[in-house]
Short mmCIF file of N, CA, C and O in Angstrom, two decimals:
data_model
loop_
_atom_site.label_atom_id
_atom_site.label_comp_id
_atom_site.label_asym_id
_atom_site.label_seq_id
_atom_site.Cartn_x
_atom_site.Cartn_y
_atom_site.Cartn_z
N MET A 25 241.73 265.20 243.00
CA MET A 25 241.70 265.67 241.66
C MET A 25 241.02 264.45 240.84
O MET A 25 240.07 264.85 240.01
N ARG A 26 241.45 263.35 240.92
CA ARG A 26 241.10 262.33 240.18
C ARG A 26 239.51 261.90 240.61
O ARG A 26 238.70 261.65 239.65
N GLN A 27 239.19 262.09 241.83
CA GLN A 27 237.81 261.75 242.28
C GLN A 27 236.99 262.89 241.68
O GLN A 27 235.82 262.58 241.26
N ARG A 28 237.36 264.01 241.59
CA ARG A 28 236.57 265.26 241.11
C ARG A 28 236.20 264.95 239.56
O ARG A 28 235.18 265.16 239.11
N ILE A 29 237.19 264.35 238.82
CA ILE A 29 237.10 264.11 237.28
C ILE A 29 236.03 263.08 237.20
O ILE A 29 235.11 263.10 236.36
N MET A 30 236.07 261.91 238.02
CA MET A 30 235.18 260.87 238.13
C MET A 30 233.78 261.36 238.40
O MET A 30 232.84 260.82 237.65
N LEU A 31 233.62 262.06 239.34
CA LEU A 31 232.22 262.54 239.67
C LEU A 31 231.81 263.57 238.46
O LEU A 31 230.54 263.36 238.32
N SER A 32 232.62 264.22 237.94
CA SER A 32 232.15 265.06 236.72
C SER A 32 231.73 264.14 235.55
O SER A 32 230.61 264.25 234.84
N PHE A 33 232.32 263.10 235.48
CA PHE A 33 232.20 262.23 234.39
C PHE A 33 230.74 261.47 234.59
O PHE A 33 229.94 261.38 233.70
N TYR A 34 230.69 260.95 235.77
CA TYR A 34 229.42 260.27 236.15
C TYR A 34 228.08 261.37 236.09
O TYR A 34 227.10 260.80 235.68
N GLY A 35 228.43 262.47 236.49
CA GLY A 35 227.29 263.51 236.47
C GLY A 35 226.97 263.79 235.04
O GLY A 35 225.77 263.89 234.73
N LEU A 36 227.90 263.85 234.15
CA LEU A 36 227.64 263.97 232.67
C LEU A 36 226.77 262.87 232.15
O LEU A 36 225.85 262.93 231.40
N ILE A 37 227.20 261.59 232.50
CA ILE A 37 226.53 260.41 232.06
C ILE A 37 224.95 260.40 232.61
O ILE A 37 224.00 260.17 231.85
N ILE A 38 224.82 260.80 233.82
CA ILE A 38 223.54 260.77 234.36
C ILE A 38 222.62 261.84 233.71
O ILE A 38 221.43 261.76 233.46
N ALA A 39 223.28 263.08 233.60
CA ALA A 39 222.47 264.24 232.90
C ALA A 39 222.11 263.64 231.52
O ALA A 39 220.99 264.12 231.09
N MET A 40 222.92 262.96 230.79
CA MET A 40 222.61 262.55 229.32
C MET A 40 221.43 261.69 229.43
O MET A 40 220.62 261.56 228.46
N ALA A 41 221.43 260.75 230.40
CA ALA A 41 220.35 259.73 230.36
C ALA A 41 219.09 260.37 230.90
O ALA A 41 218.06 259.94 230.26
N VAL A 42 219.04 261.33 231.79
CA VAL A 42 217.88 262.01 232.38
C VAL A 42 217.20 262.95 231.14
O VAL A 42 216.04 262.88 230.83
N PHE A 43 218.06 263.55 230.45
CA PHE A 43 217.57 264.53 229.46
C PHE A 43 217.47 264.07 228.08
O PHE A 43 217.16 264.74 227.11
N SER A 44 217.91 262.75 227.85
CA SER A 44 217.70 262.23 226.62
C SER A 44 216.37 261.98 226.17
O SER A 44 215.44 261.75 227.09
N THR A 45 215.93 262.17 224.87
CA THR A 45 214.51 262.08 224.53
C THR A 45 214.38 260.78 223.55
O THR A 45 215.30 260.25 223.08
N HIS A 46 213.23 260.24 223.48
CA HIS A 46 212.93 259.19 222.55
C HIS A 46 213.09 259.57 221.22
O HIS A 46 212.46 260.43 220.82
N ALA A 47 213.98 258.96 220.51
CA ALA A 47 214.18 259.22 219.16
C ALA A 47 213.17 258.37 218.21
O ALA A 47 213.40 257.18 218.26
N GLY A 48 212.19 258.82 217.59
CA GLY A 48 211.22 258.05 216.85
C GLY A 48 211.88 257.70 215.50
O GLY A 48 212.69 258.35 215.06
N ALA A 49 211.42 256.70 215.02
CA ALA A 49 211.92 256.21 213.85
C ALA A 49 210.85 256.13 212.70
O ALA A 49 209.73 255.78 212.85
N VAL A 50 211.32 256.93 211.62
CA VAL A 50 210.42 256.96 210.49
C VAL A 50 211.32 256.44 209.24
O VAL A 50 212.38 256.83 209.04
N ALA A 51 210.75 255.64 208.50
CA ALA A 51 211.42 255.01 207.33
C ALA A 51 210.65 255.17 206.08
O ALA A 51 209.40 254.96 206.10
N LEU A 52 211.27 255.43 204.94
CA LEU A 52 210.62 255.60 203.71
C LEU A 52 210.99 254.40 202.83
O LEU A 52 212.16 253.84 202.86
N GLY A 53 210.05 253.63 202.22
CA GLY A 53 210.21 252.56 201.41
C GLY A 53 210.58 252.82 200.05
O GLY A 53 211.04 253.96 199.58
N LYS A 54 210.36 251.88 199.14
CA LYS A 54 210.70 251.89 197.78
C LYS A 54 209.65 252.79 196.96
O LYS A 54 208.35 252.67 197.17
N ILE A 55 210.14 253.64 195.96
CA ILE A 55 209.14 254.49 195.28
C ILE A 55 208.55 253.56 194.19
O ILE A 55 208.97 252.70 193.66
N ASP A 56 207.20 253.90 194.01
CA ASP A 56 206.36 253.17 193.05
C ASP A 56 205.81 254.30 192.04
O ASP A 56 204.98 255.09 192.47
N VAL A 57 206.41 254.44 190.96
CA VAL A 57 206.04 255.49 189.94
C VAL A 57 205.03 254.83 189.10
O VAL A 57 205.17 253.76 188.41
N ALA A 58 203.89 255.66 189.05
CA ALA A 58 202.59 255.19 188.12
C ALA A 58 202.52 255.93 186.85
O ALA A 58 201.67 255.59 186.08
N SER A 59 203.30 256.89 186.60
CA SER A 59 203.11 257.78 185.33
C SER A 59 204.32 257.58 184.43
O SER A 59 205.28 256.95 184.76
N HIS A 60 204.05 258.14 183.30
CA HIS A 60 204.89 258.01 182.18
C HIS A 60 205.52 259.36 181.67
O HIS A 60 204.89 260.34 182.09
N LEU A 61 206.42 259.20 180.82
CA LEU A 61 206.98 260.55 180.29
C LEU A 61 205.76 261.24 179.55
O LEU A 61 205.10 260.66 178.79
N GLY A 62 205.78 262.56 179.74
CA GLY A 62 204.75 263.31 179.04
C GLY A 62 203.32 263.33 179.82
O GLY A 62 202.32 263.90 179.16
N GLU A 63 203.38 262.87 180.95
CA GLU A 63 201.97 262.76 181.65
C GLU A 63 202.25 263.44 183.14
O GLU A 63 203.43 263.67 183.57
N PRO A 64 201.14 263.80 183.74
CA PRO A 64 201.38 264.45 184.91
C PRO A 64 202.00 263.35 185.87
O PRO A 64 201.66 262.15 185.77
N PHE A 65 202.82 263.72 186.86
CA PHE A 65 203.54 262.79 187.79
C PHE A 65 202.69 262.28 188.77
O PHE A 65 202.12 263.07 189.49
N TYR A 66 202.82 260.98 189.10
CA TYR A 66 202.16 260.25 190.24
C TYR A 66 203.13 259.22 190.68
O TYR A 66 203.50 258.38 189.89
N ALA A 67 203.39 259.22 191.97
CA ALA A 67 204.21 258.26 192.65
C ALA A 67 203.87 258.11 194.00
O ALA A 67 203.29 259.00 194.66
N GLU A 68 204.01 257.05 194.58
CA GLU A 68 203.86 256.66 196.02
C GLU A 68 205.10 256.10 196.70
O GLU A 68 205.74 255.31 196.08
N VAL A 69 205.28 256.58 197.90
CA VAL A 69 206.47 255.93 198.72
C VAL A 69 205.84 255.52 200.12
O VAL A 69 205.24 256.38 200.83
N PRO A 70 205.94 254.27 200.37
CA PRO A 70 205.43 253.86 201.69
C PRO A 70 206.22 254.55 202.91
O PRO A 70 207.43 254.80 202.77
N LEU A 71 205.45 254.75 203.93
CA LEU A 71 205.95 255.43 205.18
C LEU A 71 205.79 254.59 206.26
O LEU A 71 204.55 254.27 206.52
N THR A 72 206.79 254.12 207.03
CA THR A 72 206.68 253.25 208.06
C THR A 72 207.04 253.97 209.41
O THR A 72 208.16 254.69 209.45
N LEU A 73 206.20 253.82 210.32
CA LEU A 73 206.45 254.49 211.62
C LEU A 73 206.68 253.29 212.70
O LEU A 73 206.06 252.32 212.62
N ASP A 74 207.53 253.66 213.74
CA ASP A 74 207.65 252.79 214.84
C ASP A 74 206.41 252.68 215.70
O ASP A 74 205.63 253.73 215.53
N GLU A 75 206.16 251.63 216.45
CA GLU A 75 204.95 251.61 217.26
C GLU A 75 204.96 252.81 218.21
O GLU A 75 205.96 253.20 218.79
N GLY A 76 203.76 253.38 218.38
CA GLY A 76 203.56 254.52 219.31
C GLY A 76 203.83 255.76 218.67
O GLY A 76 203.52 256.79 219.20
N GLU A 77 204.44 255.80 217.44
CA GLU A 77 204.58 257.12 216.68
C GLU A 77 203.37 257.63 215.95
O GLU A 77 202.50 256.65 215.55
N VAL A 78 203.17 258.91 215.75
CA VAL A 78 202.02 259.45 215.25
C VAL A 78 202.28 260.02 213.83
O VAL A 78 203.27 260.76 213.76
N ILE A 79 201.44 259.77 212.93
CA ILE A 79 201.63 260.35 211.61
C ILE A 79 201.59 261.82 211.55
O ILE A 79 202.31 262.58 210.71
N SER A 80 200.88 262.46 212.40
CA SER A 80 200.68 263.91 212.38
C SER A 80 201.95 264.67 212.85
O SER A 80 202.13 265.72 212.67
N SER A 81 202.92 263.91 213.35
CA SER A 81 204.32 264.47 213.74
C SER A 81 205.33 264.41 212.74
O SER A 81 206.51 264.82 212.88
N VAL A 82 204.84 263.64 211.62
CA VAL A 82 205.87 263.49 210.47
C VAL A 82 205.61 264.50 209.36
O VAL A 82 204.51 264.77 208.88
N PHE A 83 206.60 265.12 208.91
CA PHE A 83 206.58 266.15 207.81
C PHE A 83 207.52 265.61 206.71
O PHE A 83 208.69 265.55 207.01
N VAL A 84 206.92 265.51 205.47
CA VAL A 84 207.80 265.15 204.36
C VAL A 84 207.58 266.16 203.31
O VAL A 84 206.46 266.60 202.97
N GLU A 85 208.69 266.56 202.73
CA GLU A 85 208.67 267.41 201.55
C GLU A 85 209.82 267.10 200.61
O GLU A 85 210.61 266.47 200.82
N LEU A 86 209.71 267.65 199.41
CA LEU A 86 210.80 267.62 198.46
C LEU A 86 211.92 268.41 199.05
O LEU A 86 211.71 269.63 199.49
N ALA A 87 213.06 268.00 198.95
CA ALA A 87 214.19 268.70 199.35
C ALA A 87 214.38 270.04 198.59
O ALA A 87 214.06 270.07 197.26
N ALA A 88 214.77 271.10 199.26
CA ALA A 88 214.85 272.45 198.60
C ALA A 88 216.24 272.47 197.68
O ALA A 88 217.09 271.60 197.92
N PRO A 89 216.28 273.34 196.76
CA PRO A 89 217.49 273.40 196.02
C PRO A 89 218.62 273.58 196.80
O PRO A 89 219.79 272.79 196.41
N ALA A 90 218.74 274.14 197.98
CA ALA A 90 219.85 274.20 198.77
C ALA A 90 220.26 272.86 199.38
O ALA A 90 221.52 272.48 199.42
N ASP A 91 219.35 272.00 199.71
CA ASP A 91 219.58 270.60 200.14
C ASP A 91 220.17 269.84 199.08
O ASP A 91 221.11 269.08 199.30
N TYR A 92 219.73 269.89 197.68
CA TYR A 92 220.39 269.30 196.69
C TYR A 92 221.80 269.62 196.47
O TYR A 92 222.67 268.81 196.32
N ARG A 93 222.13 270.85 196.77
CA ARG A 93 223.50 271.34 196.59
C ARG A 93 224.41 270.86 197.65
O ARG A 93 225.45 270.36 197.37
N ILE A 94 223.85 270.83 198.90
CA ILE A 94 224.61 270.27 200.04
C ILE A 94 224.78 268.78 199.86
O ILE A 94 226.01 268.21 200.11
N LEU A 95 223.73 268.07 199.18
CA LEU A 95 223.96 266.66 199.09
C LEU A 95 224.70 266.28 197.85
O LEU A 95 224.86 265.12 197.43
N GLU A 96 225.10 267.34 197.04
CA GLU A 96 225.72 267.17 195.72
C GLU A 96 224.99 266.33 194.76
O GLU A 96 225.50 265.38 194.16
N VAL A 97 223.59 266.61 194.64
CA VAL A 97 222.80 265.99 193.79
C VAL A 97 222.25 266.92 192.72
O VAL A 97 221.78 268.02 193.20
N TYR A 98 222.16 266.59 191.35
CA TYR A 98 221.62 267.39 190.43
C TYR A 98 220.03 267.50 190.71
O TYR A 98 219.44 266.45 190.88
N ARG A 99 219.59 268.73 190.56
CA ARG A 99 218.13 269.00 190.78
C ARG A 99 217.53 269.48 189.50
O ARG A 99 217.85 270.61 189.08
N ASP A 100 216.68 268.65 188.80
CA ASP A 100 216.15 269.04 187.53
C ASP A 100 214.98 270.04 187.92
O ASP A 100 214.15 269.96 188.94
N GLN A 101 214.64 270.93 186.84
CA GLN A 101 213.72 271.95 187.06
C GLN A 101 212.25 271.36 187.05
O GLN A 101 211.37 272.01 187.54
N ALA A 102 212.23 270.22 186.47
CA ALA A 102 210.89 269.56 186.43
C ALA A 102 210.33 269.39 187.85
O ALA A 102 209.15 269.15 188.01
N LEU A 103 211.19 269.24 188.91
CA LEU A 103 210.75 269.04 190.21
C LEU A 103 209.90 270.21 190.82
O LEU A 103 209.40 270.14 191.82
N ASN A 104 210.13 271.44 190.19
CA ASN A 104 209.43 272.59 190.66
C ASN A 104 207.85 272.40 190.64
O ASN A 104 207.13 272.99 191.28
N GLN A 105 207.39 271.40 189.85
CA GLN A 105 206.09 271.10 189.71
C GLN A 105 205.46 270.12 190.48
O GLN A 105 204.22 269.89 190.72
N VAL A 106 206.46 269.21 191.18
CA VAL A 106 206.08 268.18 192.01
C VAL A 106 205.81 268.54 193.51
O VAL A 106 206.50 269.35 194.15
N ARG A 107 204.81 267.98 194.07
CA ARG A 107 204.46 268.16 195.57
C ARG A 107 204.39 266.86 196.21
O ARG A 107 204.04 265.79 195.56
N ALA A 108 204.66 266.91 197.50
CA ALA A 108 204.64 265.74 198.36
C ALA A 108 203.58 265.87 199.49
O ALA A 108 203.60 266.92 200.12
N ASP A 109 202.74 264.93 199.58
CA ASP A 109 201.67 265.01 200.65
C ASP A 109 201.73 263.69 201.46
O ASP A 109 201.75 262.65 200.77
N VAL A 110 201.65 263.71 202.67
CA VAL A 110 201.68 262.48 203.53
C VAL A 110 200.14 262.13 203.60
O VAL A 110 199.17 262.78 203.97
N GLU A 111 199.83 260.86 203.31
CA GLU A 111 198.51 260.28 203.40
C GLU A 111 198.48 259.01 204.27
O GLU A 111 199.56 258.35 204.34
N SER A 112 197.40 258.86 204.96
CA SER A 112 197.29 257.61 205.81
C SER A 112 195.85 257.23 205.78
O SER A 112 194.86 257.95 206.07
N ASP A 113 195.54 256.01 205.28
CA ASP A 113 194.25 255.40 205.21
C ASP A 113 194.36 253.94 205.26
O ASP A 113 195.34 253.34 205.88
N SER A 114 193.26 253.17 204.84
CA SER A 114 193.21 251.79 204.99
C SER A 114 194.41 251.10 204.27
O SER A 114 194.76 249.99 204.61
N ARG A 115 194.95 251.75 203.28
CA ARG A 115 196.20 251.25 202.55
C ARG A 115 197.37 251.46 203.20
O ARG A 115 198.47 250.94 202.78
N GLY A 116 197.39 252.12 204.31
CA GLY A 116 198.57 252.45 205.16
C GLY A 116 199.13 253.85 204.87
O GLY A 116 198.49 254.75 204.25
N SER A 117 200.17 254.17 205.63
CA SER A 117 200.79 255.53 205.51
C SER A 117 201.74 255.49 204.37
O SER A 117 202.51 254.64 204.08
N ARG A 118 201.66 256.68 203.55
CA ARG A 118 202.46 256.84 202.37
C ARG A 118 202.73 258.33 202.07
O ARG A 118 201.94 259.14 202.65
N VAL A 119 203.73 258.47 201.21
CA VAL A 119 203.83 260.00 200.69
C VAL A 119 203.45 259.85 199.18
O VAL A 119 203.94 259.03 198.42
N GLU A 120 202.45 260.63 198.81
CA GLU A 120 201.99 260.77 197.51
C GLU A 120 202.80 262.04 196.86
O GLU A 120 202.75 263.10 197.20
N LEU A 121 203.22 261.68 195.74
CA LEU A 121 204.05 262.73 194.94
C LEU A 121 203.30 262.95 193.59
O LEU A 121 203.00 262.05 192.90
N THR A 122 202.84 264.19 193.41
CA THR A 122 202.06 264.46 192.31
C THR A 122 202.46 265.96 191.72
O THR A 122 202.99 266.76 192.21
N SER A 123 201.95 266.10 190.34
CA SER A 123 202.16 267.28 189.61
C SER A 123 200.90 267.45 188.87
O SER A 123 200.14 266.52 188.42
N ARG A 124 200.50 268.75 188.52
CA ARG A 124 199.38 269.06 187.78
C ARG A 124 199.75 269.07 186.30
O ARG A 124 198.90 268.67 185.55
N ASN A 125 200.89 269.42 185.94
CA ASN A 125 201.40 269.62 184.66
C ASN A 125 202.22 268.29 184.23
O ASN A 125 202.71 267.58 185.17
N VAL A 126 202.37 268.15 182.93
CA VAL A 126 203.20 266.97 182.38
C VAL A 126 204.64 267.13 182.86
O VAL A 126 205.10 268.28 182.91
N ILE A 127 205.31 266.02 182.94
CA ILE A 127 206.80 266.09 183.22
C ILE A 127 207.47 265.55 181.89
O ILE A 127 207.12 264.32 181.48
N ASP A 128 208.26 266.33 181.49
CA ASP A 128 209.02 265.95 180.10
C ASP A 128 210.43 265.44 180.38
O ASP A 128 211.15 265.26 179.48
N ALA A 129 210.89 265.43 181.60
CA ALA A 129 212.13 264.89 182.02
C ALA A 129 212.19 263.48 182.05
O ALA A 129 211.52 262.83 182.86
N PRO A 130 212.98 262.68 181.24
CA PRO A 130 212.86 261.27 181.23
C PRO A 130 213.63 260.71 182.43
O PRO A 130 213.25 259.56 182.90
N PHE A 131 214.48 261.40 183.09
CA PHE A 131 215.21 261.01 184.40
C PHE A 131 215.46 262.11 185.26
O PHE A 131 215.84 263.20 184.67
N PHE A 132 215.27 261.99 186.51
CA PHE A 132 215.55 263.12 187.50
C PHE A 132 215.80 262.43 188.81
O PHE A 132 215.34 261.23 189.15
N ASN A 133 216.44 263.01 189.78
CA ASN A 133 216.73 262.66 191.12
C ASN A 133 215.78 263.36 191.98
O ASN A 133 215.71 264.49 192.04
N LEU A 134 214.96 262.48 192.70
CA LEU A 134 214.10 263.11 193.64
C LEU A 134 214.55 262.72 195.01
O LEU A 134 214.82 261.60 195.51
N VAL A 135 214.71 263.96 195.76
CA VAL A 135 215.19 263.74 197.11
C VAL A 135 214.07 264.22 198.06
O VAL A 135 213.47 265.32 197.92
N LEU A 136 213.63 263.36 199.04
CA LEU A 136 212.71 263.62 200.07
C LEU A 136 213.37 263.91 201.34
O LEU A 136 214.23 263.43 201.68
N LYS A 137 212.85 265.06 201.98
CA LYS A 137 213.27 265.41 203.28
C LYS A 137 212.27 265.06 204.37
O LYS A 137 211.08 265.49 204.15
N VAL A 138 212.66 264.29 205.21
CA VAL A 138 211.74 263.82 206.25
C VAL A 138 212.14 264.50 207.67
O VAL A 138 213.24 264.36 208.11
N ARG A 139 211.21 265.07 208.22
CA ARG A 139 211.42 265.71 209.60
C ARG A 139 210.52 265.14 210.67
O ARG A 139 209.29 264.96 210.33
N TYR A 140 210.99 264.56 211.78
CA TYR A 140 210.32 264.09 212.81
C TYR A 140 210.93 264.56 214.08
O TYR A 140 212.06 264.18 214.47
N GLY A 141 210.28 265.44 214.85
CA GLY A 141 210.75 266.02 216.03
C GLY A 141 211.97 266.80 215.68
O GLY A 141 211.86 267.59 214.75
N ARG A 142 213.05 266.59 216.22
CA ARG A 142 214.38 267.30 215.87
C ARG A 142 215.14 266.66 214.87
O ARG A 142 216.10 267.11 214.39
N ALA A 143 214.75 265.37 214.44
CA ALA A 143 215.58 264.74 213.42
C ALA A 143 215.20 265.06 211.99
O ALA A 143 213.89 265.20 211.77
N THR A 144 216.13 265.08 211.15
CA THR A 144 215.86 265.36 209.75
C THR A 144 216.74 264.36 208.98
O THR A 144 217.92 264.24 209.25
N HIS A 145 216.15 263.64 207.96
CA HIS A 145 216.90 262.74 207.21
C HIS A 145 216.41 262.93 205.70
O HIS A 145 215.22 263.44 205.37
N TYR A 146 217.25 262.62 204.72
CA TYR A 146 216.99 262.57 203.33
C TYR A 146 216.98 261.27 202.63
O TYR A 146 217.74 260.35 203.09
N LYS A 147 216.18 261.00 201.69
CA LYS A 147 216.41 259.87 200.88
C LYS A 147 216.16 260.15 199.40
O LYS A 147 215.32 260.93 198.99
N LYS A 148 217.22 259.63 198.66
CA LYS A 148 217.36 259.94 197.29
C LYS A 148 216.70 258.80 196.41
O LYS A 148 216.99 257.57 196.67
N TYR A 149 215.92 259.17 195.42
CA TYR A 149 215.38 258.19 194.62
C TYR A 149 215.62 258.63 193.01
O TYR A 149 215.19 259.82 192.64
N PRO A 150 216.36 257.76 192.38
CA PRO A 150 216.53 258.06 190.93
C PRO A 150 215.26 257.57 190.23
O PRO A 150 214.75 256.50 190.35
N VAL A 151 214.62 258.48 189.43
CA VAL A 151 213.43 258.27 188.82
C VAL A 151 213.52 258.14 187.33
O VAL A 151 214.10 259.18 186.74
N VAL A 152 213.10 257.14 186.68
CA VAL A 152 213.07 257.01 185.17
C VAL A 152 211.70 256.97 184.63
O VAL A 152 210.96 255.96 185.14
N LEU A 153 211.32 257.79 183.88
CA LEU A 153 209.93 257.80 183.28
C LEU A 153 209.91 257.12 181.98
O LEU A 153 210.58 257.45 181.09
N ASP A 154 209.18 255.95 181.79
CA ASP A 154 209.06 255.20 180.65
C ASP A 154 208.29 255.95 179.65
O ASP A 154 207.40 256.78 180.03
N LEU A 155 208.41 255.70 178.29
CA LEU A 155 207.42 256.17 177.40
C LEU A 155 206.11 255.58 177.55
O LEU A 155 205.87 254.54 178.05
N PRO A 156 205.02 256.46 177.26
CA PRO A 156 203.62 255.83 177.32
C PRO A 156 203.42 254.63 176.30
O PRO A 156 204.18 254.65 175.31
N ARG A 157 202.60 253.75 176.73
CA ARG A 157 202.39 252.62 175.84
C ARG A 157 202.02 252.97 174.48
O ARG A 157 202.37 252.39 173.46
N SER A 158 201.20 254.12 174.30
CA SER A 158 200.89 254.61 172.87
C SER A 158 202.02 255.14 172.05
O SER A 158 201.78 255.13 170.94
N ALA A 159 203.08 255.32 172.70
CA ALA A 159 204.22 255.82 171.99
C ALA A 159 205.16 254.70 171.55
O ALA A 159 206.14 255.05 170.93
N ALA A 160 204.98 253.59 172.07
CA ALA A 160 205.86 252.48 171.72
C ALA A 160 205.79 252.19 170.24
O ALA A 160 204.77 252.22 169.50
N PRO A 161 207.00 251.87 169.60
CA PRO A 161 206.94 251.57 168.11
C PRO A 161 206.15 250.31 167.87
O PRO A 161 206.15 249.40 168.61
N VAL A 162 205.38 250.42 166.75
CA VAL A 162 204.60 249.31 166.30
C VAL A 162 205.41 248.40 165.41
O VAL A 162 206.25 248.73 164.64
N LYS A 163 205.45 247.06 165.90
CA LYS A 163 206.28 246.06 165.13
C LYS A 163 205.57 245.77 163.81
O LYS A 163 204.40 245.55 163.69
N LYS A 164 206.38 245.73 162.75
CA LYS A 164 205.96 245.51 161.45
C LYS A 164 205.97 243.95 161.18
O LYS A 164 206.82 243.39 161.55
N ALA A 165 205.02 243.67 160.28
CA ALA A 165 204.93 242.19 160.02
C ALA A 165 206.05 241.92 159.08
O ALA A 165 206.40 242.78 158.21
N ALA A 166 206.55 240.83 159.12
CA ALA A 166 207.56 240.29 158.19
C ALA A 166 206.96 240.18 156.82
O ALA A 166 205.83 239.84 156.62
N PRO A 167 207.81 240.72 155.70
CA PRO A 167 207.31 240.74 154.34
C PRO A 167 207.00 239.26 153.92
O PRO A 167 207.77 238.40 154.30
N LEU A 168 205.98 239.05 153.13
CA LEU A 168 205.68 237.69 152.67
C LEU A 168 206.30 237.35 151.44
O LEU A 168 206.73 237.84 150.69
#
Protein backbone atom coordinates (compact mmCIF):
# COMPACT_ATOMS: atom_id res chain seq x y z
CA MET A 1 0.00 0.00 0.00
CA ARG A 2 2.78 2.40 0.95
CA GLN A 3 4.65 1.69 -2.29
CA ARG A 4 1.48 2.42 -4.26
CA ILE A 5 1.05 5.81 -2.54
CA MET A 6 4.69 6.71 -3.25
CA LEU A 7 4.31 5.75 -6.93
CA SER A 8 1.17 7.89 -7.18
CA PHE A 9 2.98 10.79 -5.55
CA TYR A 10 5.97 10.53 -7.91
CA GLY A 11 3.62 10.18 -10.86
CA LEU A 12 1.87 13.39 -9.83
CA ILE A 13 5.20 15.23 -9.52
CA ILE A 14 6.32 14.03 -12.95
CA ALA A 15 2.98 14.96 -14.53
CA MET A 16 3.18 18.46 -13.04
CA ALA A 17 6.71 18.92 -14.38
CA VAL A 18 5.83 17.67 -17.86
CA PHE A 19 2.61 19.64 -18.27
CA SER A 20 3.70 22.86 -16.61
CA THR A 21 3.98 25.84 -18.94
CA HIS A 22 6.34 28.75 -18.91
CA ALA A 23 4.76 31.59 -16.99
CA GLY A 24 5.73 34.84 -18.64
CA ALA A 25 6.34 37.86 -16.52
CA VAL A 26 4.80 41.22 -17.31
CA ALA A 27 5.29 44.17 -14.99
CA LEU A 28 3.75 47.63 -14.90
CA GLY A 29 5.85 50.56 -13.70
CA LYS A 30 5.02 53.89 -12.06
CA ILE A 31 2.30 55.99 -13.67
CA ASP A 32 3.32 59.33 -15.23
CA VAL A 33 0.32 61.67 -15.45
CA ALA A 34 0.79 64.55 -17.91
CA SER A 35 -2.65 66.17 -17.71
CA HIS A 36 -4.31 68.49 -15.23
CA LEU A 37 -7.79 68.87 -13.79
CA GLY A 38 -10.25 70.04 -16.45
CA GLU A 39 -8.14 68.71 -19.34
CA PRO A 40 -8.40 65.52 -21.40
CA PHE A 41 -6.59 62.76 -19.52
CA TYR A 42 -3.16 61.54 -20.65
CA ALA A 43 -0.84 59.27 -18.72
CA GLU A 44 1.75 56.60 -19.46
CA VAL A 45 2.71 53.46 -17.55
CA PRO A 46 5.93 51.63 -18.50
CA LEU A 47 5.42 47.98 -19.43
CA THR A 48 8.29 45.55 -18.84
CA LEU A 49 8.44 42.08 -20.38
CA ASP A 50 10.81 39.25 -19.56
CA GLU A 51 13.29 38.26 -22.24
CA GLY A 52 11.64 36.23 -24.96
CA GLU A 53 8.15 37.55 -24.22
CA VAL A 54 6.20 39.27 -27.01
CA ILE A 55 4.16 42.44 -26.66
CA SER A 56 1.42 41.11 -28.96
CA SER A 57 0.52 38.54 -26.28
CA VAL A 58 -0.09 41.19 -23.60
CA PHE A 59 -3.56 42.67 -23.12
CA VAL A 60 -4.01 45.67 -20.84
CA GLU A 61 -7.33 47.32 -20.11
CA LEU A 62 -9.03 49.35 -17.42
CA ALA A 63 -10.56 47.04 -14.87
CA ALA A 64 -14.30 46.58 -15.26
CA PRO A 65 -16.73 47.87 -12.61
CA ALA A 66 -17.11 44.27 -11.37
CA ASP A 67 -13.32 44.05 -10.90
CA TYR A 68 -13.39 47.23 -8.80
CA ARG A 69 -16.11 45.71 -6.60
CA ILE A 70 -14.16 42.48 -6.14
CA LEU A 71 -11.02 44.47 -5.28
CA GLU A 72 -13.09 46.71 -2.98
CA VAL A 73 -11.88 49.87 -4.70
CA TYR A 74 -14.11 52.87 -5.46
CA ARG A 75 -14.55 53.43 -9.21
CA ASP A 76 -15.22 57.03 -10.25
CA GLN A 77 -17.54 57.58 -13.24
CA ALA A 78 -14.79 59.70 -14.86
CA LEU A 79 -13.07 56.42 -15.77
CA ASN A 80 -15.84 55.66 -18.29
CA GLN A 81 -14.06 58.11 -20.61
CA VAL A 82 -10.53 56.68 -20.21
CA ARG A 83 -9.07 54.05 -22.53
CA ALA A 84 -5.86 52.02 -22.32
CA ASP A 85 -3.70 51.22 -25.34
CA VAL A 86 -0.47 49.20 -25.39
CA GLU A 87 2.25 50.93 -27.41
CA SER A 88 5.76 49.82 -28.30
CA ASP A 89 8.29 51.96 -30.17
CA SER A 90 11.78 53.40 -29.77
CA ARG A 91 10.76 54.77 -26.33
CA GLY A 92 9.91 51.25 -25.17
CA SER A 93 6.73 49.40 -24.28
CA ARG A 94 4.08 51.27 -22.34
CA VAL A 95 0.39 51.64 -21.65
CA GLU A 96 -1.06 54.95 -22.83
CA LEU A 97 -4.15 56.10 -20.95
CA THR A 98 -6.22 58.74 -22.73
CA SER A 99 -9.61 60.41 -22.81
CA ARG A 100 -11.20 62.61 -25.45
CA ASN A 101 -13.19 64.64 -22.94
CA VAL A 102 -12.00 66.61 -19.94
CA ILE A 103 -11.72 64.92 -16.56
CA ASP A 104 -13.24 66.93 -13.70
CA ALA A 105 -12.50 64.46 -10.90
CA PRO A 106 -9.50 65.70 -8.89
CA PHE A 107 -8.78 62.21 -7.50
CA PHE A 108 -9.63 58.70 -8.68
CA ASN A 109 -8.35 55.15 -8.41
CA LEU A 110 -7.18 53.73 -11.71
CA VAL A 111 -6.96 49.93 -11.82
CA LEU A 112 -5.29 48.27 -14.79
CA LYS A 113 -6.04 44.66 -15.66
CA VAL A 114 -3.15 42.83 -17.34
CA ARG A 115 -3.69 39.52 -19.09
CA TYR A 116 -0.83 37.42 -20.41
CA GLY A 117 -1.58 33.86 -21.41
CA ARG A 118 -3.69 32.39 -18.63
CA ALA A 119 -2.41 34.82 -16.01
CA THR A 120 -4.34 37.93 -14.98
CA HIS A 121 -3.22 40.52 -12.49
CA TYR A 122 -4.29 43.99 -11.41
CA LYS A 123 -2.39 47.11 -10.45
CA LYS A 124 -3.99 50.06 -8.66
CA TYR A 125 -2.83 53.63 -9.18
CA PRO A 126 -4.18 56.51 -7.09
CA VAL A 127 -4.33 59.49 -9.48
CA VAL A 128 -4.40 63.11 -8.30
CA LEU A 129 -4.93 65.74 -10.99
CA ASP A 130 -3.34 69.08 -10.21
CA LEU A 131 -4.90 72.41 -11.14
CA PRO A 132 -3.71 73.81 -14.46
CA ARG A 133 -0.97 76.42 -14.15
CA SER A 134 -3.33 79.09 -15.49
CA ALA A 135 -5.69 78.46 -12.55
CA ALA A 136 -3.02 78.96 -9.89
CA PRO A 137 -3.69 82.00 -7.69
CA VAL A 138 -1.67 85.08 -8.58
CA LYS A 139 0.50 86.36 -5.75
CA LYS A 140 -0.25 89.94 -4.88
CA ALA A 141 2.58 92.37 -4.38
CA ALA A 142 3.08 93.60 -0.84
CA PRO A 143 1.51 97.04 -0.22
CA LEU A 144 3.98 99.92 -0.32
